[in-house]
mmCIF file of C-alpha atoms in Angstrom:
data_model
loop_
_atom_site.group_PDB
_atom_site.id
_atom_site.type_symbol
_atom_site.label_atom_id
_atom_site.label_comp_id
_atom_site.label_asym_id
_atom_site.label_seq_id
_atom_site.Cartn_x
_atom_site.Cartn_y
_atom_site.Cartn_z
ATOM 1 C CA UNK A 26 119.964 120.468 126.858
ATOM 2 C CA UNK A 27 118.122 119.073 129.873
ATOM 3 C CA UNK A 28 121.202 119.222 132.066
ATOM 4 C CA UNK A 29 122.229 122.723 130.984
ATOM 5 C CA UNK A 30 118.727 124.066 131.629
ATOM 6 C CA UNK A 31 118.709 122.693 135.190
ATOM 7 C CA UNK A 32 120.048 124.408 138.241
ATOM 8 C CA UNK A 33 123.411 123.019 139.489
ATOM 9 C CA UNK A 34 121.890 121.044 142.355
ATOM 10 C CA UNK A 35 119.502 119.314 139.941
ATOM 11 C CA UNK A 36 122.063 118.469 137.287
ATOM 12 C CA UNK A 37 123.372 115.648 139.415
ATOM 13 C CA UNK A 38 119.880 114.156 139.723
ATOM 14 C CA UNK A 39 119.291 114.368 135.979
ATOM 15 C CA UNK A 40 122.678 112.920 135.126
ATOM 16 C CA UNK A 41 122.248 110.171 137.703
ATOM 17 C CA UNK A 42 118.824 109.228 136.303
ATOM 18 C CA UNK A 43 120.064 108.691 132.758
ATOM 19 C CA UNK A 44 123.308 106.997 133.735
ATOM 20 C CA UNK A 45 121.575 104.732 136.229
ATOM 21 C CA UNK A 46 118.385 103.856 134.342
ATOM 22 C CA UNK A 47 117.911 100.521 132.530
ATOM 23 C CA UNK A 48 114.975 99.392 130.417
ATOM 24 C CA UNK A 49 115.757 95.745 131.067
ATOM 25 C CA UNK A 50 116.591 95.626 134.752
ATOM 26 C CA UNK A 51 114.516 96.529 137.759
ATOM 27 C CA UNK A 52 116.822 99.198 139.031
ATOM 28 C CA UNK A 53 117.580 102.858 138.637
ATOM 29 C CA UNK A 54 115.770 105.958 139.777
ATOM 30 C CA UNK A 55 112.063 105.804 138.985
ATOM 31 C CA UNK A 56 110.429 108.359 136.712
ATOM 32 C CA UNK A 57 108.338 109.701 139.579
ATOM 33 C CA UNK A 58 111.408 110.073 141.780
ATOM 34 C CA UNK A 59 113.219 111.785 138.929
ATOM 35 C CA UNK A 60 110.309 114.124 138.304
ATOM 36 C CA UNK A 61 110.188 115.113 141.960
ATOM 37 C CA UNK A 62 113.925 115.724 141.993
ATOM 38 C CA UNK A 63 113.892 118.254 139.136
ATOM 39 C CA UNK A 64 110.510 119.931 139.743
ATOM 40 C CA UNK A 65 111.053 123.644 140.496
ATOM 41 C CA UNK A 66 110.539 124.590 144.138
ATOM 42 C CA UNK A 67 108.177 127.362 145.157
ATOM 43 C CA UNK A 68 111.031 129.872 145.312
ATOM 44 C CA UNK A 69 111.991 129.087 141.715
ATOM 45 C CA UNK A 70 108.515 129.438 140.184
ATOM 46 C CA UNK A 71 107.585 132.663 138.493
ATOM 47 C CA UNK A 72 111.181 133.858 138.056
ATOM 48 C CA UNK A 73 111.041 133.532 134.283
ATOM 49 C CA UNK A 74 114.726 132.619 134.206
ATOM 50 C CA UNK A 75 114.219 129.200 132.589
ATOM 51 C CA UNK A 76 111.243 127.147 131.354
ATOM 52 C CA UNK A 77 109.631 124.626 133.671
ATOM 53 C CA UNK A 78 110.346 120.981 132.985
ATOM 54 C CA UNK A 79 108.431 117.802 133.638
ATOM 55 C CA UNK A 80 108.860 114.138 132.808
ATOM 56 C CA UNK A 81 105.833 112.214 131.582
ATOM 57 C CA UNK A 82 106.442 108.547 130.823
ATOM 58 C CA UNK A 83 110.091 109.266 130.195
ATOM 59 C CA UNK A 84 109.495 112.238 127.859
ATOM 60 C CA UNK A 85 110.991 115.602 128.717
ATOM 61 C CA UNK A 86 108.874 118.629 127.859
ATOM 62 C CA UNK A 87 109.631 122.315 128.150
ATOM 63 C CA UNK A 88 106.304 123.244 129.707
ATOM 64 C CA UNK A 89 104.784 124.368 126.400
ATOM 65 C CA UNK A 90 101.333 123.089 125.543
ATOM 66 C CA UNK A 91 101.382 120.455 122.800
ATOM 67 C CA UNK A 92 98.850 119.589 120.135
ATOM 68 C CA UNK A 93 98.985 122.858 118.200
ATOM 69 C CA UNK A 94 100.205 120.974 115.120
ATOM 70 C CA UNK A 95 97.326 118.523 115.383
ATOM 71 C CA UNK A 96 94.899 121.393 115.718
ATOM 72 C CA UNK A 97 96.227 122.987 112.561
ATOM 73 C CA UNK A 98 96.007 119.668 110.702
ATOM 74 C CA UNK A 99 92.409 119.234 111.830
ATOM 75 C CA UNK A 100 91.516 122.714 110.625
ATOM 76 C CA UNK A 101 93.219 122.038 107.290
ATOM 77 C CA UNK A 102 91.296 118.770 106.927
ATOM 78 C CA UNK A 103 88.024 120.505 107.712
ATOM 79 C CA UNK A 104 88.812 123.145 105.092
ATOM 80 C CA UNK A 105 89.405 120.473 102.431
ATOM 81 C CA UNK A 106 86.234 118.637 103.442
ATOM 82 C CA UNK A 107 84.163 121.830 103.339
ATOM 83 C CA UNK A 108 85.499 122.711 99.887
ATOM 84 C CA UNK A 109 84.758 119.233 98.544
ATOM 85 C CA UNK A 110 81.251 119.175 99.989
ATOM 86 C CA UNK A 111 80.507 122.602 98.517
ATOM 87 C CA UNK A 112 81.610 121.473 95.046
ATOM 88 C CA UNK A 113 79.547 118.305 95.366
ATOM 89 C CA UNK A 114 76.433 120.183 96.496
ATOM 90 C CA UNK A 115 76.651 122.800 93.765
ATOM 91 C CA UNK A 116 77.981 120.817 90.799
ATOM 92 C CA UNK A 117 77.144 117.179 91.503
ATOM 93 C CA UNK A 118 73.778 117.409 93.254
ATOM 94 C CA UNK A 119 72.229 114.715 91.058
ATOM 95 C CA UNK A 120 74.804 112.115 92.159
ATOM 96 C CA UNK A 121 75.756 113.421 95.617
ATOM 97 C CA UNK A 122 74.302 110.299 97.219
ATOM 98 C CA UNK A 123 77.103 108.377 95.492
ATOM 99 C CA UNK A 124 79.903 110.470 97.008
ATOM 100 C CA UNK A 125 81.026 110.280 100.590
ATOM 101 C CA UNK A 126 83.604 112.619 102.179
ATOM 102 C CA UNK A 127 84.901 111.626 105.616
ATOM 103 C CA UNK A 128 87.747 112.612 107.908
ATOM 104 C CA UNK A 129 90.183 109.908 109.015
ATOM 105 C CA UNK A 130 93.247 109.682 111.223
ATOM 106 C CA UNK A 131 95.350 110.124 108.072
ATOM 107 C CA UNK A 132 93.496 112.988 106.425
ATOM 108 C CA UNK A 133 90.371 113.044 104.233
ATOM 109 C CA UNK A 134 88.880 110.153 102.280
ATOM 110 C CA UNK A 135 86.583 110.585 99.272
ATOM 111 C CA UNK A 136 84.523 107.574 98.206
ATOM 112 C CA UNK A 137 82.868 107.654 94.771
ATOM 113 C CA UNK A 138 80.433 104.734 94.719
ATOM 114 C CA UNK A 139 78.300 103.092 92.082
ATOM 115 C CA UNK A 140 74.596 102.374 92.314
ATOM 116 C CA UNK A 141 72.193 100.526 90.084
ATOM 117 C CA UNK A 142 71.559 102.593 86.978
ATOM 118 C CA UNK A 143 74.400 105.033 87.733
ATOM 119 C CA UNK A 144 77.763 103.286 87.255
ATOM 120 C CA UNK A 145 81.220 104.814 87.125
ATOM 121 C CA UNK A 146 82.305 102.030 84.797
ATOM 122 C CA UNK A 147 80.389 99.679 82.495
ATOM 123 C CA UNK A 148 80.187 96.112 83.748
ATOM 124 C CA UNK A 149 83.603 94.387 83.681
ATOM 125 C CA UNK A 150 85.198 97.457 82.074
ATOM 126 C CA UNK A 151 87.698 100.117 83.119
ATOM 127 C CA UNK A 152 86.466 102.698 80.577
ATOM 128 C CA UNK A 153 84.988 105.414 82.776
ATOM 129 C CA UNK A 154 81.447 106.576 82.044
ATOM 130 C CA UNK A 155 80.622 110.266 81.450
ATOM 131 C CA UNK A 156 79.151 110.404 84.960
ATOM 132 C CA UNK A 157 82.362 109.048 86.445
ATOM 133 C CA UNK A 158 84.517 111.469 84.471
ATOM 134 C CA UNK A 159 82.357 114.401 85.548
ATOM 135 C CA UNK A 160 82.627 113.493 89.238
ATOM 136 C CA UNK A 161 86.399 113.094 89.028
ATOM 137 C CA UNK A 162 86.777 116.391 87.134
ATOM 138 C CA UNK A 163 84.776 118.326 89.732
ATOM 139 C CA UNK A 164 86.664 117.062 92.782
ATOM 140 C CA UNK A 165 90.044 117.300 91.037
ATOM 141 C CA UNK A 166 90.168 121.079 91.455
ATOM 142 C CA UNK A 167 89.895 120.927 95.243
ATOM 143 C CA UNK A 168 92.414 118.096 95.432
ATOM 144 C CA UNK A 169 94.869 120.016 93.266
ATOM 145 C CA UNK A 170 94.451 123.191 95.328
ATOM 146 C CA UNK A 171 95.185 121.272 98.516
ATOM 147 C CA UNK A 172 98.728 120.458 97.286
ATOM 148 C CA UNK A 173 98.513 117.272 99.350
ATOM 149 C CA UNK A 174 99.646 113.762 98.557
ATOM 150 C CA UNK A 175 96.919 111.603 97.042
ATOM 151 C CA UNK A 176 96.374 107.835 96.998
ATOM 152 C CA UNK A 177 93.865 106.325 94.560
ATOM 153 C CA UNK A 178 92.261 102.941 95.220
ATOM 154 C CA UNK A 179 90.021 100.818 93.041
ATOM 155 C CA UNK A 180 87.476 98.473 94.646
ATOM 156 C CA UNK A 181 85.070 95.947 93.142
ATOM 157 C CA UNK A 182 82.182 93.927 94.493
ATOM 158 C CA UNK A 183 82.468 90.165 94.984
ATOM 159 C CA UNK A 184 81.107 89.107 91.620
ATOM 160 C CA UNK A 185 83.461 86.603 90.021
ATOM 161 C CA UNK A 186 85.037 87.969 86.873
ATOM 162 C CA UNK A 187 84.154 85.684 83.969
ATOM 163 C CA UNK A 188 87.140 86.350 81.715
ATOM 164 C CA UNK A 189 89.846 83.684 82.011
ATOM 165 C CA UNK A 190 93.159 85.037 83.254
ATOM 166 C CA UNK A 191 91.592 88.319 84.366
ATOM 167 C CA UNK A 192 90.221 88.889 87.849
ATOM 168 C CA UNK A 193 88.853 91.615 90.088
ATOM 169 C CA UNK A 194 92.453 92.390 91.049
ATOM 170 C CA UNK A 195 93.316 93.458 87.520
ATOM 171 C CA UNK A 196 89.976 95.197 87.076
ATOM 172 C CA UNK A 197 90.201 97.238 90.298
ATOM 173 C CA UNK A 198 93.780 98.253 89.521
ATOM 174 C CA UNK A 199 92.868 99.295 85.978
ATOM 175 C CA UNK A 200 89.947 101.349 87.295
ATOM 176 C CA UNK A 201 92.171 103.105 89.818
ATOM 177 C CA UNK A 202 94.579 103.973 87.022
ATOM 178 C CA UNK A 203 91.688 105.251 84.880
ATOM 179 C CA UNK A 204 90.700 107.558 87.734
ATOM 180 C CA UNK A 205 94.296 108.748 87.995
ATOM 181 C CA UNK A 206 94.308 109.667 84.313
ATOM 182 C CA UNK A 207 91.085 111.659 84.651
ATOM 183 C CA UNK A 208 92.375 113.463 87.771
ATOM 184 C CA UNK A 209 95.537 114.492 85.943
ATOM 185 C CA UNK A 210 93.525 115.643 82.925
ATOM 186 C CA UNK A 211 91.501 117.844 85.287
ATOM 187 C CA UNK A 212 94.563 119.484 86.827
ATOM 188 C CA UNK A 213 95.961 117.229 89.554
ATOM 189 C CA UNK A 214 99.763 117.306 89.556
ATOM 190 C CA UNK A 215 101.437 113.900 89.087
ATOM 191 C CA UNK A 216 103.759 114.938 91.915
ATOM 192 C CA UNK A 217 100.817 114.672 94.311
ATOM 193 C CA UNK A 218 100.311 110.988 93.606
ATOM 194 C CA UNK A 219 101.752 108.618 96.188
ATOM 195 C CA UNK A 220 99.956 105.364 95.303
ATOM 196 C CA UNK A 221 97.579 103.880 92.750
ATOM 197 C CA UNK A 222 96.317 100.444 93.724
ATOM 198 C CA UNK A 223 93.531 97.916 93.270
ATOM 199 C CA UNK A 224 92.028 95.961 96.153
ATOM 200 C CA UNK A 225 89.506 93.790 94.292
ATOM 201 C CA UNK A 226 86.698 92.861 96.749
ATOM 202 C CA UNK A 227 88.908 92.636 99.856
ATOM 203 C CA UNK A 228 87.721 95.898 101.462
ATOM 204 C CA UNK A 229 83.955 96.105 100.927
ATOM 205 C CA UNK A 230 82.217 99.286 101.955
ATOM 206 C CA UNK A 231 79.135 97.199 102.769
ATOM 207 C CA UNK A 232 80.607 94.069 104.415
ATOM 208 C CA UNK A 233 77.192 92.505 105.073
ATOM 209 C CA UNK A 234 76.460 92.447 101.347
ATOM 210 C CA UNK A 235 79.604 91.802 99.258
ATOM 211 C CA UNK A 236 77.552 92.153 96.061
ATOM 212 C CA UNK A 237 76.194 95.605 96.928
ATOM 213 C CA UNK A 238 76.951 98.017 94.039
ATOM 214 C CA UNK A 239 78.343 100.561 96.510
ATOM 215 C CA UNK A 240 81.303 98.233 97.003
ATOM 216 C CA UNK A 241 82.270 99.103 93.435
ATOM 217 C CA UNK A 242 83.987 102.393 94.002
ATOM 218 C CA UNK A 243 86.993 104.638 93.583
ATOM 219 C CA UNK A 244 88.462 105.741 96.907
ATOM 220 C CA UNK A 245 90.747 108.757 97.089
ATOM 221 C CA UNK A 246 92.815 109.372 100.201
ATOM 222 C CA UNK A 247 93.998 112.952 100.754
ATOM 223 C CA UNK A 248 96.833 112.762 103.264
ATOM 224 C CA UNK A 249 97.602 115.363 105.942
#
């Protein structure tokens, strides 16, 4: 494509660059020399006969501005975040301090945290409390409407689990699965699920205090 879009006198330069270039040897036409050799001259600019071309770090572009896809993804993320925050403000005002919605490089993350006197699960249990079920049911609608892939993660604090043969790994995984069940009951399609996993106490939300109740949480990643 690059060669066919170039004028005849520049095809030789393009062909020579790719045939001569080596990633492992200090030889071949440099990128800057190659860029200069195919850059349209003043007489060629503004003709509209073919798109301009440039080489940036070895990548050939057609002169179109990039980043439009990223802009659309950002807008879509902001829409999901706005919808979640609206639902939380209107339907979960009494526990909104336990829910955090943040944008990430991958999409949108929802953290549903515990606090003293307001748990999502009873101590050492994966049976979700009415409060936990209500939170999951409210946010499920927005997640379902987004049609996006969802990952569900269970996290515990650093308290040592007393039951022999059962640890925070099993507990966090069971809690993540309990959240999955409640999300599906509330309308989330199983096809949207990409991962359900437990992380025990390995990823604390409050690293300075591994026993902080906010480390006990369900984290839901909504991918772009």
